[in-house]
Coordinates of C-alpha atoms and ligand atoms in Angstrom, one line a residue:
M6 CA 38.3 -0.7 -6.0
I7 CA 35.1 1.4 -6.8
V8 CA 31.9 -0.8 -7.3
L9 CA 28.7 0.9 -8.8
G10 CA 25.6 -0.9 -7.5
I11 CA 22.2 -0.6 -9.5
E12 CA 18.8 -1.6 -8.1
S13 CA 15.8 -1.8 -10.1
S14 CA 13.9 -5.0 -9.0
C15 CA 10.6 -3.3 -7.9
D16 CA 9.5 0.5 -7.5
E17 CA 13.0 2.0 -6.4
T18 CA 15.6 3.1 -8.8
G19 CA 18.7 2.9 -6.7
L20 CA 22.5 3.6 -7.5
A21 CA 25.5 3.8 -5.4
L22 CA 29.2 4.0 -5.3
Y23 CA 31.3 1.8 -2.8
D24 CA 34.9 2.2 -2.2
S25 CA 36.8 -1.1 -1.1
H26 CA 39.1 1.0 1.2
N27 CA 36.9 3.9 2.4
G28 CA 33.3 2.2 2.4
L29 CA 30.3 3.8 0.8
I30 CA 31.1 6.9 -1.2
G31 CA 27.3 7.9 -1.9
H32 CA 23.9 6.7 -2.9
I33 CA 20.9 8.0 -4.6
V34 CA 17.3 6.6 -4.9
S35 CA 14.3 7.7 -6.9
S36 CA 11.1 6.1 -5.4
Q37 CA 8.1 5.4 -7.6
H38 CA 5.6 5.5 -4.6
N39 CA 3.7 8.6 -6.2
I40 CA 3.1 6.8 -9.4
H41 CA 1.7 3.5 -7.7
A42 CA -0.1 5.1 -4.8
K43 CA -3.6 5.3 -6.4
Y44 CA -3.4 1.7 -7.5
G45 CA -2.8 0.4 -4.3
G46 CA 0.3 -1.7 -5.3
V47 CA 3.0 -1.7 -7.9
V48 CA 1.9 -1.8 -11.6
P49 CA 4.8 -3.6 -13.2
E50 CA 4.8 -1.8 -16.7
L51 CA 4.8 1.8 -15.1
A52 CA 7.6 0.7 -13.0
S53 CA 9.6 -0.4 -15.9
R54 CA 8.9 2.8 -17.7
D55 CA 10.2 5.1 -14.7
H56 CA 13.3 2.9 -14.4
V57 CA 14.2 3.5 -18.2
L58 CA 13.7 7.4 -17.6
K59 CA 15.4 7.5 -14.1
L60 CA 18.6 5.6 -14.4
I61 CA 21.0 7.6 -16.6
P62 CA 20.0 10.9 -15.1
L63 CA 20.7 9.5 -11.5
L64 CA 23.7 8.0 -12.5
D65 CA 25.0 11.4 -13.7
T66 CA 23.8 13.2 -10.7
L67 CA 25.6 10.7 -8.4
L68 CA 28.9 10.8 -10.3
K69 CA 28.9 14.5 -10.3
R70 CA 27.9 14.8 -6.8
E71 CA 30.7 12.4 -5.6
N72 CA 33.2 13.8 -8.2
I73 CA 33.7 10.4 -9.7
K74 CA 34.2 9.6 -13.4
L75 CA 32.8 6.7 -15.2
K76 CA 36.2 5.6 -15.9
D77 CA 37.0 5.3 -12.2
I78 CA 34.4 2.5 -11.8
D79 CA 36.1 -0.9 -11.6
L80 CA 33.1 -3.2 -11.4
I81 CA 29.2 -3.0 -11.8
A82 CA 26.8 -4.9 -9.4
F83 CA 23.3 -5.1 -10.3
T84 CA 20.1 -6.8 -8.9
N85 CA 19.4 -9.8 -11.1
G86 CA 16.5 -11.1 -8.9
P87 CA 14.1 -11.7 -7.4
G88 CA 11.5 -9.0 -8.6
L89 CA 9.5 -7.7 -11.4
L90 CA 10.8 -9.1 -14.7
G91 CA 10.4 -5.9 -16.6
P92 CA 12.3 -3.7 -14.1
L93 CA 15.0 -6.4 -13.7
L94 CA 15.3 -6.5 -17.4
I95 CA 15.9 -2.8 -17.6
G96 CA 18.5 -2.8 -14.7
A97 CA 20.4 -5.7 -16.1
S98 CA 20.5 -4.4 -19.7
F99 CA 21.7 -1.1 -18.5
A100 CA 24.3 -2.6 -16.1
K101 CA 25.7 -5.0 -18.7
S102 CA 26.0 -2.5 -21.5
L103 CA 27.6 0.2 -19.5
A104 CA 30.2 -2.4 -18.1
W105 CA 30.8 -3.6 -21.7
S106 CA 31.4 -0.1 -22.9
L107 CA 33.7 0.4 -19.9
G108 CA 35.5 -2.8 -20.5
I109 CA 34.7 -4.0 -16.8
K110 CA 32.7 -6.8 -15.5
A111 CA 29.0 -6.8 -14.4
I112 CA 28.2 -9.1 -11.4
E113 CA 24.7 -10.3 -10.7
I114 CA 23.4 -9.8 -7.1
D115 CA 20.6 -11.6 -5.4
H116 CA 18.3 -9.0 -4.0
L117 CA 17.7 -11.0 -0.9
E118 CA 21.2 -11.6 0.0
A119 CA 21.9 -8.0 -0.7
H120 CA 19.3 -7.0 2.0
I121 CA 20.7 -9.5 4.5
F122 CA 24.2 -8.0 4.4
S123 CA 23.1 -4.5 4.3
A124 CA 23.3 -4.1 7.9
M125 CA 27.2 -4.6 7.6
I126 CA 27.4 -1.5 5.6
S127 CA 27.2 0.8 8.7
N128 CA 27.9 -1.6 11.2
T129 CA 31.3 -2.1 10.0
K130 CA 32.5 -4.6 12.8
L131 CA 29.7 -7.0 12.2
K132 CA 30.5 -10.2 10.5
P133 CA 28.8 -13.5 10.1
P134 CA 27.9 -15.7 11.8
F135 CA 24.7 -14.1 12.7
L136 CA 20.9 -14.7 12.7
S137 CA 19.1 -12.8 10.0
L138 CA 15.4 -11.7 9.9
L139 CA 14.5 -10.5 6.3
V140 CA 11.1 -8.8 6.3
S141 CA 10.4 -7.1 3.1
G142 CA 7.5 -6.6 0.6
G143 CA 8.3 -9.7 -1.1
H144 CA 9.7 -12.0 1.6
T145 CA 9.8 -13.0 5.2
L146 CA 12.7 -15.2 5.8
L147 CA 14.7 -16.4 9.0
S148 CA 18.0 -17.8 8.2
V149 CA 21.5 -18.4 9.9
I150 CA 24.3 -16.7 7.8
K151 CA 27.4 -18.7 8.6
D152 CA 29.7 -16.8 6.3
N153 CA 29.3 -14.8 3.1
S154 CA 28.1 -17.8 1.0
N155 CA 27.1 -20.4 3.5
Y156 CA 23.4 -20.0 4.8
K157 CA 20.9 -22.1 6.7
I158 CA 17.1 -21.3 6.0
L159 CA 15.3 -21.9 9.2
G160 CA 11.8 -20.6 8.2
K161 CA 9.9 -18.3 5.8
S162 CA 6.3 -17.2 5.2
L163 CA 4.2 -19.9 3.8
D164 CA 1.9 -17.2 2.3
D165 CA 1.9 -13.6 2.3
S166 CA 5.1 -11.7 3.3
A167 CA 5.0 -9.2 6.3
G168 CA 5.2 -6.3 4.2
E169 CA 2.5 -7.2 1.8
V170 CA 0.1 -7.7 4.6
F171 CA 1.0 -4.3 5.9
D172 CA 0.3 -3.0 2.3
K173 CA -3.0 -5.0 1.9
V174 CA -4.3 -4.1 5.3
A175 CA -3.5 -0.3 4.7
R176 CA -5.5 -0.6 1.5
Q177 CA -8.6 -1.8 3.2
L178 CA -8.1 1.0 5.7
G179 CA -8.2 3.5 2.7
L180 CA -4.4 4.3 3.2
S181 CA -2.2 4.4 0.1
Y182 CA 0.8 2.3 -1.0
P183 CA 3.2 1.4 0.7
G184 CA 0.9 1.0 3.6
G185 CA 3.8 0.0 6.1
P186 CA 4.6 3.5 6.9
K187 CA 1.1 4.8 7.2
I188 CA -0.1 2.0 9.3
S189 CA 2.8 2.7 11.6
M190 CA 2.1 6.4 11.7
H191 CA -1.7 6.0 12.6
A192 CA -0.6 3.3 15.2
G193 CA 1.7 5.7 16.7
K194 CA -1.0 8.1 17.7
I195 CA -2.6 6.0 20.4
Q196 CA -1.4 3.7 23.1
S197 CA -4.0 0.8 23.3
S198 CA -6.7 -0.6 21.1
K199 CA -10.1 -2.2 21.7
F200 CA -9.3 -5.0 19.0
S201 CA -7.6 -8.3 19.6
F202 CA -6.2 -10.1 16.6
P203 CA -4.6 -13.5 16.3
R204 CA -0.9 -13.9 16.4
P205 CA -0.5 -16.9 13.7
M206 CA 2.0 -19.6 14.2
I207 CA 3.4 -17.7 17.4
N208 CA 3.6 -21.1 19.4
S209 CA 4.4 -23.4 16.4
D210 CA 7.3 -25.5 16.7
C211 CA 8.9 -24.5 13.5
F212 CA 10.1 -21.0 12.2
N213 CA 7.8 -20.6 9.4
F214 CA 5.4 -17.7 9.2
S215 CA 1.9 -17.1 8.0
F216 CA 0.3 -13.8 7.7
S217 CA -2.6 -14.3 5.4
G218 CA -5.1 -15.4 8.0
L219 CA -4.3 -12.3 10.0
K220 CA -5.0 -10.3 6.8
T221 CA -8.3 -11.9 6.3
H222 CA -9.3 -11.7 10.0
V223 CA -8.5 -7.9 10.1
G224 CA -10.2 -7.3 6.6
L225 CA -13.3 -8.8 7.9
E226 CA -13.3 -6.8 11.0
I227 CA -12.5 -3.7 8.8
K228 CA -15.8 -4.5 6.9
K229 CA -17.9 -4.8 10.2
Q230 CA -16.8 -1.2 11.0
K231 CA -17.8 2.4 10.0
L232 CA -14.1 3.5 9.8
S233 CA -13.2 6.8 11.6
P234 CA -9.7 8.1 12.1
K235 CA -9.7 6.8 15.7
L236 CA -10.8 3.3 14.4
V237 CA -8.1 3.2 11.8
S238 CA -5.6 4.1 14.5
E239 CA -7.1 1.2 16.7
I240 CA -6.9 -1.3 14.0
S241 CA -3.5 -0.2 12.9
F242 CA -2.1 -0.4 16.5
E243 CA -3.3 -3.9 17.1
F244 CA -2.3 -5.1 13.7
E245 CA 1.1 -3.9 14.0
N246 CA 1.4 -5.4 17.4
A247 CA 0.2 -8.7 16.2
I248 CA 2.9 -8.8 13.5
L249 CA 5.7 -7.5 15.6
D250 CA 4.7 -10.1 18.3
V251 CA 5.2 -13.0 15.7
L252 CA 8.2 -11.6 14.2
I253 CA 10.1 -10.7 17.6
S254 CA 8.9 -14.0 19.3
K255 CA 10.2 -16.4 16.4
T256 CA 13.4 -14.6 15.9
L257 CA 14.4 -14.5 19.6
S258 CA 13.5 -18.3 19.9
A259 CA 15.7 -19.0 16.9
A260 CA 18.7 -17.1 18.4
Q261 CA 18.1 -19.1 21.6
K262 CA 17.8 -22.5 19.9
Y263 CA 20.7 -22.0 17.8
E264 CA 22.8 -20.0 20.4
I265 CA 23.5 -17.1 18.1
D266 CA 24.4 -13.7 19.8
N267 CA 24.3 -11.4 16.8
I268 CA 20.8 -10.7 15.2
V269 CA 20.4 -8.9 12.1
I270 CA 17.0 -7.3 11.0
V271 CA 16.7 -6.1 7.5
G272 CA 14.3 -5.3 4.5
G273 CA 11.6 -2.8 4.2
V274 CA 9.6 -3.6 7.3
S275 CA 12.8 -3.1 9.4
A276 CA 12.3 0.6 8.8
N277 CA 9.4 0.3 11.4
K278 CA 10.2 2.3 14.4
K279 CA 8.2 0.4 16.8
L280 CA 9.9 -2.9 15.6
R281 CA 13.4 -1.4 16.1
K282 CA 12.5 -0.1 19.6
R283 CA 10.8 -3.4 20.6
F284 CA 13.6 -5.7 19.3
Q285 CA 16.2 -3.5 21.3
K286 CA 13.9 -3.7 24.4
E287 CA 13.3 -7.3 24.2
K288 CA 16.6 -8.7 23.0
G289 CA 18.1 -9.9 26.3
S290 CA 21.7 -10.4 26.2
R291 CA 21.9 -10.5 22.6
N292 CA 23.0 -7.8 19.9
I293 CA 20.5 -6.6 17.3
F294 CA 21.8 -4.8 14.2
F295 CA 19.7 -2.8 11.7
P296 CA 20.8 -1.1 8.5
D297 CA 20.4 2.7 8.2
I298 CA 16.7 3.4 7.8
S299 CA 17.4 4.5 4.4
F300 CA 18.9 1.1 3.6
S301 CA 16.1 -1.0 5.1
T302 CA 14.1 -0.2 1.9
D303 CA 15.4 -0.9 -1.5
N304 CA 18.5 0.9 -2.4
G305 CA 21.7 0.7 -4.6
A306 CA 24.0 0.7 -1.4
M307 CA 23.4 -2.8 -0.5
I308 CA 23.8 -4.0 -4.2
A309 CA 27.1 -2.2 -4.5
F310 CA 28.3 -3.5 -1.0
M311 CA 27.3 -7.1 -2.0
G312 CA 29.1 -6.7 -5.3
Y313 CA 32.1 -5.6 -3.2
L314 CA 31.9 -8.8 -1.1
K315 CA 31.6 -10.9 -4.3
S316 CA 34.2 -9.1 -6.0
S317 CA 36.7 -11.9 -5.6
D318 CA 34.3 -14.7 -6.8
S319 CA 35.1 -15.8 -10.2
I320 CA 32.6 -13.8 -12.4
E321 CA 31.1 -14.8 -15.6
N322 CA 31.1 -11.8 -17.7
S323 CA 28.7 -12.5 -20.5
L324 CA 26.3 -10.0 -22.3
E325 CA 23.4 -12.5 -21.8
I326 CA 20.6 -10.9 -20.0
K327 CA 18.9 -13.5 -17.9
P328 CA 17.2 -11.9 -14.9
S329 CA 15.6 -14.2 -12.4
P330 CA 12.3 -13.4 -10.9
V331 CA 12.9 -15.7 -8.1
S332 CA 15.8 -15.9 -5.7
R333 CA 18.7 -18.3 -6.1
F334 CA 19.3 -18.0 -2.5
I335 CA 16.1 -19.9 -1.3
Ligands
LIG427 O1 12.6 -4.1 0.9 P1 11.6 -3.4 0.3 O2 11.7 -1.9 -0.1 O3 11.1 -4.1 -1.0 C1 10.9 -5.3 -1.2 O4 12.2 -6.0 -1.3 O5 10.0 -5.9 -1.2 O6 10.1 -3.5 1.2 C2 9.0 -2.8 1.0 C3 8.0 -3.1 2.1 C4 6.7 -2.7 1.9 O7 5.7 -3.7 2.0 C5 6.5 -1.5 2.9 O8 4.8 -1.4 3.2 C6 7.2 -2.1 4.0 O9 8.5 -2.6 3.4 N1 7.5 -0.9 4.9 C7 7.1 -1.0 6.2 C8 7.7 0.4 6.8 N2 8.4 0.9 5.6 C9 8.3 0.1 4.7 N3 6.5 -1.8 6.9 C10 6.2 -1.3 8.1 N4 6.7 -0.2 8.8 C11 7.3 0.6 8.0 N5 7.8 1.8 8.8
LIG428 ZN1 13.9 -5.2 -1.1

């Protein structure tokens, strides 16, 4: 069976083909970072317009590159939420009309679930149960994944997500959107910092997170400074460490409390090189799994793969377009 995956929840148009026997056939992503960079965040209407422009040419390119015909596709999986309403509507309309024209089913995929299972695309032996830390622009979520449809949420961000805080602090430092990779790049230039930022809720007896206080603290510090490249690096270094300390400490405590050996770290922030290195160093006897870096941030491969995992579920195949800006998963 060949599944076409379509991702359009935010500022990446991603498509992928997944073969139930041979795994991922190929994927293609068009990022809108250049469009949104000057605004410091994603402008929903501009995002919608770019998805409209990109979906058909990307599909054509992917099919040609992988030598697959439209008639070879057996199932379409598309992101139905959470995300920006306009971009979701465009992806859902495209997926449902294409499925209708081909006489096949279109299956709704929850973006958060797709991120969580993305680590299984390349780690082919990995199976639930595992502990999952999802750290993206929209969410920070710690959960126990018992099997493909049985989850227990341990904690989530009570305010800003980790990725959102990376983006907002970067903006205050004069760095363009998306801020995570830029903060990481500036932090990587030095080995220490004169700053000392709080590690919110690191010792709380729950598994929730809160990053907005850290964002405010760093913002106030930035206002006091006359920013130079060295100061940008020092603030980035300490800020990145503060976030990573909290994420790593809470995740490893949860693994210990619930006695789970396999830990999966997914979502855009899981592309962070220092986060990957530190988790591997500090994991003790546990196993840590990441998606390929290209599947940390939004992509169609995780949607196609989730479609494959859900392909045996009974699927409602209506033409009704009802994307959900919130997750059904949490
Ligand atoms: O998963 P994703 O592509 O989109 C959502 O579902 O939200 O995550 C995007 C987020 C952005 O906030 C971006 O700044 C962050 O992931 N990000 C990073 C890195 N690469 C992307 N954060 C820290 N370090 C990185 N290397
Ligand atoms: Zn995402």
